[in-house]
PDB file of C-alpha atoms and ligand atoms in Angstrom:
ATOM      1  CA  MET A 131       4.720   0.543   3.850  1.00  0.00           C
ATOM      2  CA  ILE A 132       1.396  -0.951   2.829  1.00  0.00           C
ATOM      3  CA  VAL A 133       0.442  -0.550  -0.814  1.00  0.00           C
ATOM      4  CA  LEU A 134      -2.993  -1.249  -2.276  1.00  0.00           C
ATOM      5  CA  VAL A 135      -3.279  -2.329  -5.906  1.00  0.00           C
ATOM      6  CA  GLY A 136      -6.193  -3.427  -8.067  1.00  0.00           C
ATOM      7  CA  PHE A 137      -8.485  -2.288 -10.851  1.00  0.00           C
ATOM      8  CA  MET A 138     -10.567   0.893 -10.713  1.00  0.00           C
ATOM      9  CA  GLY A 139     -13.496   0.351  -8.396  1.00  0.00           C
ATOM     10  CA  ALA A 140     -11.717  -2.211  -6.207  1.00  0.00           C
ATOM     11  CA  GLY A 141     -12.048   0.172  -3.252  1.00  0.00           C
ATOM     12  CA  LYS A 142      -8.347   1.037  -2.846  1.00  0.00           C
ATOM     13  CA  THR A 143      -8.963   4.571  -1.591  1.00  0.00           C
ATOM     14  CA  THR A 144     -11.825   3.699   0.751  1.00  0.00           C
ATOM     15  CA  VAL A 145     -10.108   0.629   2.201  1.00  0.00           C
ATOM     16  CA  GLY A 146      -6.798   2.529   2.348  1.00  0.00           C
ATOM     17  CA  HIS A 147      -8.325   5.257   4.532  1.00  0.00           C
ATOM     18  CA  LEU A 148      -9.772   2.643   6.892  1.00  0.00           C
ATOM     19  CA  LEU A 149      -6.463   0.776   7.142  1.00  0.00           C
ATOM     20  CA  ALA A 150      -4.484   3.966   7.712  1.00  0.00           C
ATOM     21  CA  ALA A 151      -6.809   5.004  10.546  1.00  0.00           C
ATOM     22  CA  ARG A 152      -6.504   1.603  12.233  1.00  0.00           C
ATOM     23  CA  LEU A 153      -2.716   1.460  11.800  1.00  0.00           C
ATOM     24  CA  GLU A 154      -2.240   5.136  12.703  1.00  0.00           C
ATOM     25  CA  LEU A 155      -0.290   5.688   9.516  1.00  0.00           C
ATOM     26  CA  PRO A 156      -0.691   8.519   7.027  1.00  0.00           C
ATOM     27  CA  PHE A 157      -2.677   7.713   3.869  1.00  0.00           C
ATOM     28  CA  ALA A 158      -1.753   8.734   0.311  1.00  0.00           C
ATOM     29  CA  ASP A 159      -3.429   8.141  -3.029  1.00  0.00           C
ATOM     30  CA  SER A 160      -1.039   8.263  -5.996  1.00  0.00           C
ATOM     31  CA  ASP A 161      -3.608  10.019  -8.210  1.00  0.00           C
ATOM     32  CA  GLN A 162      -4.050  12.786  -5.651  1.00  0.00           C
ATOM     33  CA  ILE A 163      -0.307  13.384  -5.359  1.00  0.00           C
ATOM     34  CA  ILE A 164       0.007  13.408  -9.158  1.00  0.00           C
ATOM     35  CA  GLU A 165      -2.780  15.994  -9.358  1.00  0.00           C
ATOM     36  CA  GLN A 166      -1.086  18.146  -6.694  1.00  0.00           C
ATOM     37  CA  GLN A 167       2.264  17.983  -8.465  1.00  0.00           C
ATOM     38  CA  ALA A 168       0.840  18.621 -11.932  1.00  0.00           C
ATOM     39  CA  GLY A 169      -1.660  21.212 -10.706  1.00  0.00           C
ATOM     40  CA  ARG A 170      -4.310  19.558 -12.912  1.00  0.00           C
ATOM     41  CA  PRO A 171      -6.791  16.704 -12.571  1.00  0.00           C
ATOM     42  CA  VAL A 172      -5.834  13.269 -13.968  1.00  0.00           C
ATOM     43  CA  ARG A 173      -8.465  13.623 -16.690  1.00  0.00           C
ATOM     44  CA  GLN A 174      -6.816  16.852 -17.911  1.00  0.00           C
ATOM     45  CA  ILE A 175      -3.295  15.361 -17.834  1.00  0.00           C
ATOM     46  CA  PHE A 176      -4.539  12.486 -20.032  1.00  0.00           C
ATOM     47  CA  ALA A 177      -6.258  14.928 -22.420  1.00  0.00           C
ATOM     48  CA  GLU A 178      -3.436  17.472 -22.694  1.00  0.00           C
ATOM     49  CA  ASP A 179      -0.241  15.426 -22.336  1.00  0.00           C
ATOM     50  CA  GLY A 180      -1.425  11.929 -23.299  1.00  0.00           C
ATOM     51  CA  GLU A 181      -1.367   8.663 -21.396  1.00  0.00           C
ATOM     52  CA  PRO A 182       2.407   7.944 -21.741  1.00  0.00           C
ATOM     53  CA  ALA A 183       3.206  11.262 -20.014  1.00  0.00           C
ATOM     54  CA  PHE A 184       0.720  10.426 -17.252  1.00  0.00           C
ATOM     55  CA  ARG A 185       2.286   6.968 -16.804  1.00  0.00           C
ATOM     56  CA  ALA A 186       5.808   8.437 -16.556  1.00  0.00           C
ATOM     57  CA  LEU A 187       4.677  10.954 -13.943  1.00  0.00           C
ATOM     58  CA  GLU A 188       2.753   8.218 -12.117  1.00  0.00           C
ATOM     59  CA  HIS A 189       5.870   6.053 -11.893  1.00  0.00           C
ATOM     60  CA  GLN A 190       7.995   8.951 -10.679  1.00  0.00           C
ATOM     61  CA  VAL A 191       5.470   9.897  -7.963  1.00  0.00           C
ATOM     62  CA  ILE A 192       5.038   6.308  -6.753  1.00  0.00           C
ATOM     63  CA  ALA A 193       8.793   5.623  -6.699  1.00  0.00           C
ATOM     64  CA  GLY A 194       9.264   8.784  -4.610  1.00  0.00           C
ATOM     65  CA  LEU A 195       6.533   7.775  -2.153  1.00  0.00           C
ATOM     66  CA  LEU A 196       7.941   4.250  -1.812  1.00  0.00           C
ATOM     67  CA  ASP A 197      11.325   5.725  -0.916  1.00  0.00           C
ATOM     68  CA  GLY A 198       9.757   7.906   1.786  1.00  0.00           C
ATOM     69  CA  PRO A 199       8.346   7.281   5.265  1.00  0.00           C
ATOM     70  CA  ASP A 200       5.872   4.462   5.935  1.00  0.00           C
ATOM     71  CA  LEU A 201       2.293   5.024   4.863  1.00  0.00           C
ATOM     72  CA  VAL A 202      -0.742   3.315   3.443  1.00  0.00           C
ATOM     73  CA  LEU A 203      -0.554   4.024  -0.280  1.00  0.00           C
ATOM     74  CA  ALA A 204      -3.354   3.429  -2.800  1.00  0.00           C
ATOM     75  CA  LEU A 205      -2.120   3.168  -6.394  1.00  0.00           C
ATOM     76  CA  GLY A 206      -4.058   4.049  -9.550  1.00  0.00           C
ATOM     77  CA  GLY A 207      -5.416   0.982 -11.346  1.00  0.00           C
ATOM     78  CA  GLY A 208      -2.844   1.198 -14.157  1.00  0.00           C
ATOM     79  CA  ALA A 209       0.267   1.651 -11.999  1.00  0.00           C
ATOM     80  CA  ALA A 210       1.135  -2.057 -11.946  1.00  0.00           C
ATOM     81  CA  GLU A 211       1.565  -1.998 -15.731  1.00  0.00           C
ATOM     82  CA  HIS A 212       4.833  -0.065 -15.351  1.00  0.00           C
ATOM     83  CA  PRO A 213       7.764  -2.513 -15.044  1.00  0.00           C
ATOM     84  CA  GLY A 214       9.781  -0.007 -12.996  1.00  0.00           C
ATOM     85  CA  THR A 215       6.916   0.383 -10.530  1.00  0.00           C
ATOM     86  CA  ARG A 216       6.551  -3.389 -10.244  1.00  0.00           C
ATOM     87  CA  GLU A 217      10.257  -3.603  -9.476  1.00  0.00           C
ATOM     88  CA  LYS A 218       9.984  -0.947  -6.740  1.00  0.00           C
ATOM     89  CA  LEU A 219       7.018  -2.785  -5.233  1.00  0.00           C
ATOM     90  CA  THR A 220       9.128  -5.837  -4.437  1.00  0.00           C
ATOM     91  CA  ALA A 221      10.290  -3.986  -1.290  1.00  0.00           C
ATOM     92  CA  ALA A 222       6.734  -3.299  -0.008  1.00  0.00           C
ATOM     93  CA  GLN A 223       3.831  -5.155   1.556  1.00  0.00           C
ATOM     94  CA  VAL A 224       1.406  -5.137  -1.390  1.00  0.00           C
ATOM     95  CA  VAL A 225      -2.281  -5.913  -0.928  1.00  0.00           C
ATOM     96  CA  TYR A 226      -4.216  -6.776  -4.086  1.00  0.00           C
ATOM     97  CA  LEU A 227      -7.905  -5.882  -3.862  1.00  0.00           C
ATOM     98  CA  GLN A 228      -9.623  -8.246  -6.288  1.00  0.00           C
ATOM     99  CA  VAL A 229     -12.831  -7.084  -7.947  1.00  0.00           C
ATOM    100  CA  GLY A 230     -14.896  -8.701 -10.701  1.00  0.00           C
ATOM    101  CA  TYR A 231     -15.263  -6.647 -13.877  1.00  0.00           C
ATOM    102  CA  ASP A 232     -19.038  -6.172 -13.622  1.00  0.00           C
ATOM    103  CA  GLN A 233     -18.854  -5.153  -9.996  1.00  0.00           C
ATOM    104  CA  ALA A 234     -16.009  -2.710 -10.731  1.00  0.00           C
ATOM    105  CA  MET A 235     -18.064  -1.091 -13.495  1.00  0.00           C
ATOM    106  CA  ALA A 236     -21.143  -0.855 -11.295  1.00  0.00           C
ATOM    107  CA  ARG A 237     -19.125   0.802  -8.504  1.00  0.00           C
ATOM    108  CA  ILE A 238     -17.355   3.292 -10.782  1.00  0.00           C
ATOM    109  CA  ARG A 239     -20.390   4.299 -12.796  1.00  0.00           C
ATOM    110  CA  GLY A 240     -22.250   4.933  -9.555  1.00  0.00           C
ATOM    111  CA  VAL A 241     -19.892   7.708  -8.387  1.00  0.00           C
ATOM    112  CA  PRO A 242     -20.892  11.376  -8.833  1.00  0.00           C
ATOM    113  CA  ASP A 243     -18.216  12.146 -11.450  1.00  0.00           C
ATOM    114  CA  PRO A 244     -17.485   9.075 -13.607  1.00  0.00           C
ATOM    115  CA  GLU A 245     -15.823  11.295 -16.278  1.00  0.00           C
ATOM    116  CA  SER A 246     -12.928  11.828 -13.867  1.00  0.00           C
ATOM    117  CA  ARG A 247     -11.689   8.384 -15.001  1.00  0.00           C
ATOM    118  CA  PRO A 248     -10.483   8.753 -18.592  1.00  0.00           C
ATOM    119  CA  LEU A 249     -10.207   4.988 -19.088  1.00  0.00           C
ATOM    120  CA  LEU A 250     -13.972   4.610 -18.908  1.00  0.00           C
ATOM    121  CA  ALA A 251     -14.202   6.037 -22.422  1.00  0.00           C
ATOM    122  CA  ARG A 252     -12.088   3.167 -23.775  1.00  0.00           C
ATOM    123  CA  PRO A 253     -13.751   0.526 -25.925  1.00  0.00           C
ATOM    124  CA  ASP A 254     -11.066  -2.013 -24.861  1.00  0.00           C
ATOM    125  CA  LEU A 255     -11.574  -1.621 -21.119  1.00  0.00           C
ATOM    126  CA  ALA A 256     -12.501  -5.287 -20.535  1.00  0.00           C
ATOM    127  CA  ALA A 257      -9.287  -6.377 -22.305  1.00  0.00           C
ATOM    128  CA  THR A 258      -7.299  -3.916 -20.174  1.00  0.00           C
ATOM    129  CA  TYR A 259      -8.864  -5.444 -17.076  1.00  0.00           C
ATOM    130  CA  ARG A 260      -7.906  -8.984 -18.176  1.00  0.00           C
ATOM    131  CA  ARG A 261      -4.365  -7.934 -19.101  1.00  0.00           C
ATOM    132  CA  ARG A 262      -3.794  -6.419 -15.665  1.00  0.00           C
ATOM    133  CA  LEU A 263      -5.010  -9.315 -13.513  1.00  0.00           C
ATOM    134  CA  PRO A 264      -1.735 -11.295 -13.667  1.00  0.00           C
ATOM    135  CA  LEU A 265       0.238  -8.092 -13.037  1.00  0.00           C
ATOM    136  CA  TYR A 266      -1.664  -7.341  -9.821  1.00  0.00           C
ATOM    137  CA  ALA A 267      -1.194 -10.943  -8.728  1.00  0.00           C
ATOM    138  CA  ALA A 268       2.533 -10.778  -9.522  1.00  0.00           C
ATOM    139  CA  VAL A 269       3.196  -7.819  -7.217  1.00  0.00           C
ATOM    140  CA  ALA A 270       0.845  -8.919  -4.418  1.00  0.00           C
ATOM    141  CA  THR A 271       1.984 -10.276  -1.085  1.00  0.00           C
ATOM    142  CA  LEU A 272      -1.647 -10.609   0.030  1.00  0.00           C
ATOM    143  CA  THR A 273      -4.798 -10.968  -2.099  1.00  0.00           C
ATOM    144  CA  VAL A 274      -8.218 -10.016  -0.788  1.00  0.00           C
ATOM    145  CA  ARG A 275     -11.593 -10.527  -2.440  1.00  0.00           C
ATOM    146  CA  THR A 276     -13.834  -7.443  -2.431  1.00  0.00           C
ATOM    147  CA  ASP A 277     -16.923  -8.516  -4.414  1.00  0.00           C
ATOM    148  CA  ASP A 278     -20.111  -8.115  -2.364  1.00  0.00           C
ATOM    149  CA  ARG A 279     -18.152  -7.108   0.739  1.00  0.00           C
ATOM    150  CA  PRO A 280     -18.270  -3.712   2.447  1.00  0.00           C
ATOM    151  CA  ALA A 281     -14.966  -1.814   2.725  1.00  0.00           C
ATOM    152  CA  GLN A 282     -15.004  -2.234   6.498  1.00  0.00           C
ATOM    153  CA  ALA A 283     -15.000  -6.047   6.175  1.00  0.00           C
ATOM    154  CA  VAL A 284     -12.223  -5.933   3.577  1.00  0.00           C
ATOM    155  CA  SER A 285     -10.103  -3.705   5.803  1.00  0.00           C
ATOM    156  CA  GLN A 286     -10.630  -5.978   8.820  1.00  0.00           C
ATOM    157  CA  ASP A 287      -9.720  -9.043   6.734  1.00  0.00           C
ATOM    158  CA  ILE A 288      -6.460  -7.392   5.640  1.00  0.00           C
ATOM    159  CA  LEU A 289      -5.537  -6.428   9.203  1.00  0.00           C
ATOM    160  CA  THR A 290      -6.241  -9.922  10.510  1.00  0.00           C
ATOM    161  CA  ARG A 291      -4.230 -11.592   7.787  1.00  0.00           C
ATOM    162  CA  LEU A 292      -1.309  -9.168   8.086  1.00  0.00           C
ATOM    163  CA  THR A 293      -1.239  -9.667  11.853  1.00  0.00           C
ATOM    164  CA  ILE A 294      -1.223 -13.466  11.510  1.00  0.00           C
ATOM    165  CA  ARG A 295       1.518 -13.268   8.922  1.00  0.00           C
ATOM    166  CA  LEU A 296       3.679 -10.927  11.009  1.00  0.00           C
ATOM    167  CA  SER A 297       3.332 -13.072  14.121  1.00  0.00           C
ATOM    168  CA  LEU A 298       4.240 -16.183  12.122  1.00  0.00           C
ATOM    169  CA  LEU A 299       7.251 -14.419  10.634  1.00  0.00           C
ATOM    170  CA  ASP A 300       8.257 -13.271  14.084  1.00  0.00           C
ATOM    171  CA  ARG A 301       8.051 -16.828  15.465  1.00  0.00           C
ATOM    172  CA  THR A 302       9.954 -18.224  12.482  1.00  0.00           C
ATOM    173  CA  ASP A 303      12.579 -15.550  12.958  1.00  0.00           C
ATOM    174  CA  ARG A 304      12.900 -16.306  16.698  1.00  0.00           C
ATOM    175  CA  GLY A 305      12.990 -20.024  15.955  1.00  0.00           C
ATOM    176  CA  ALA A 306      15.792 -19.513  13.470  1.00  0.00           C
ATOM    177  CA  ARG A 307      17.761 -17.429  15.979  1.00  0.00           C
ATOM    178  CA  THR A 308      17.242 -20.040  18.712  1.00  0.00           C
ATOM    179  CA  ARG A 309      18.348 -22.811  16.392  1.00  0.00           C
ATOM    180  CA  LYS A 310      21.472 -20.852  15.494  1.00  0.00           C
ATOM    181  CA  GLY A 311      22.138 -20.702  19.258  1.00  0.00           C
TER     182      GLY A 311
HETATM  183  C1  S3P B 253      -6.413   4.452 -14.111  1.00  0.00           C
HETATM  184  C2  S3P B 253      -6.996   4.414 -12.861  1.00  0.00           C
HETATM  185  C3  S3P B 253      -7.257   5.626 -12.078  1.00  0.00           C
HETATM  186  C4  S3P B 253      -6.294   6.753 -12.497  1.00  0.00           C
HETATM  187  C5  S3P B 253      -6.331   6.960 -13.973  1.00  0.00           C
HETATM  188  C6  S3P B 253      -5.953   5.709 -14.754  1.00  0.00           C
HETATM  189  C7  S3P B 253      -6.204   3.170 -14.819  1.00  0.00           C
HETATM  190  O1  S3P B 253      -7.075   5.348 -10.686  1.00  0.00           O
HETATM  191  O2  S3P B 253      -4.972   6.456 -12.107  1.00  0.00           O
HETATM  192  O3  S3P B 253      -7.632   7.378 -14.302  1.00  0.00           O
HETATM  193  O4  S3P B 253      -5.391   3.137 -15.770  1.00  0.00           O
HETATM  194  O5  S3P B 253      -6.811   2.149 -14.417  1.00  0.00           O
HETATM  195  P1  S3P B 253      -8.122   4.477  -9.812  1.00  0.00           P
HETATM  196  O6  S3P B 253      -7.779   3.039  -9.984  1.00  0.00           O
HETATM  197  O7  S3P B 253      -7.867   4.954  -8.415  1.00  0.00           O
HETATM  198  O8  S3P B 253      -9.477   4.800 -10.304  1.00  0.00           O
END
């Protein structure tokens, strides 16, 4: 299970698709699954049920996906604020896509439908960004910089670093077994 976390505009969905293709794993985006289950877009869930209801549903969907078969999973930017979700993430390989605030805003405002992200209407968005940074870092097993880098380069960086880590773990594991005799 490879999970991508980070603020809106970090490139979780784009990088997630690239990683999934390279790893031959299915890809899922928590927002998309939430929308399928609720039968409404995220924006409408926020407007009709309120943010706490969205966050509860978000946690439930993510916990279910983490209990299921391996995939590359992109989480919504606010998912790491839920303590229960952070707890569930301790069992996964979690990649934190770091993005600077200005770059995140430039990326998000450039998409065809910026209103699809209800948080953009918030006057305290910069404070929300700052509050979340330590939470992303806390759940991450790998942190990757995305500012001024194309998604392809970010995806390749993740694959290289995961491969190095897995081969090191494998050698450490073999070494430990050899030492035990
Ligand atoms: C949110 C981020 C969005 C989506 C919802 C709330 C947030 O996902 O879950 O609009 O709280 O940061 P992306 O990070 O994929 O845009």
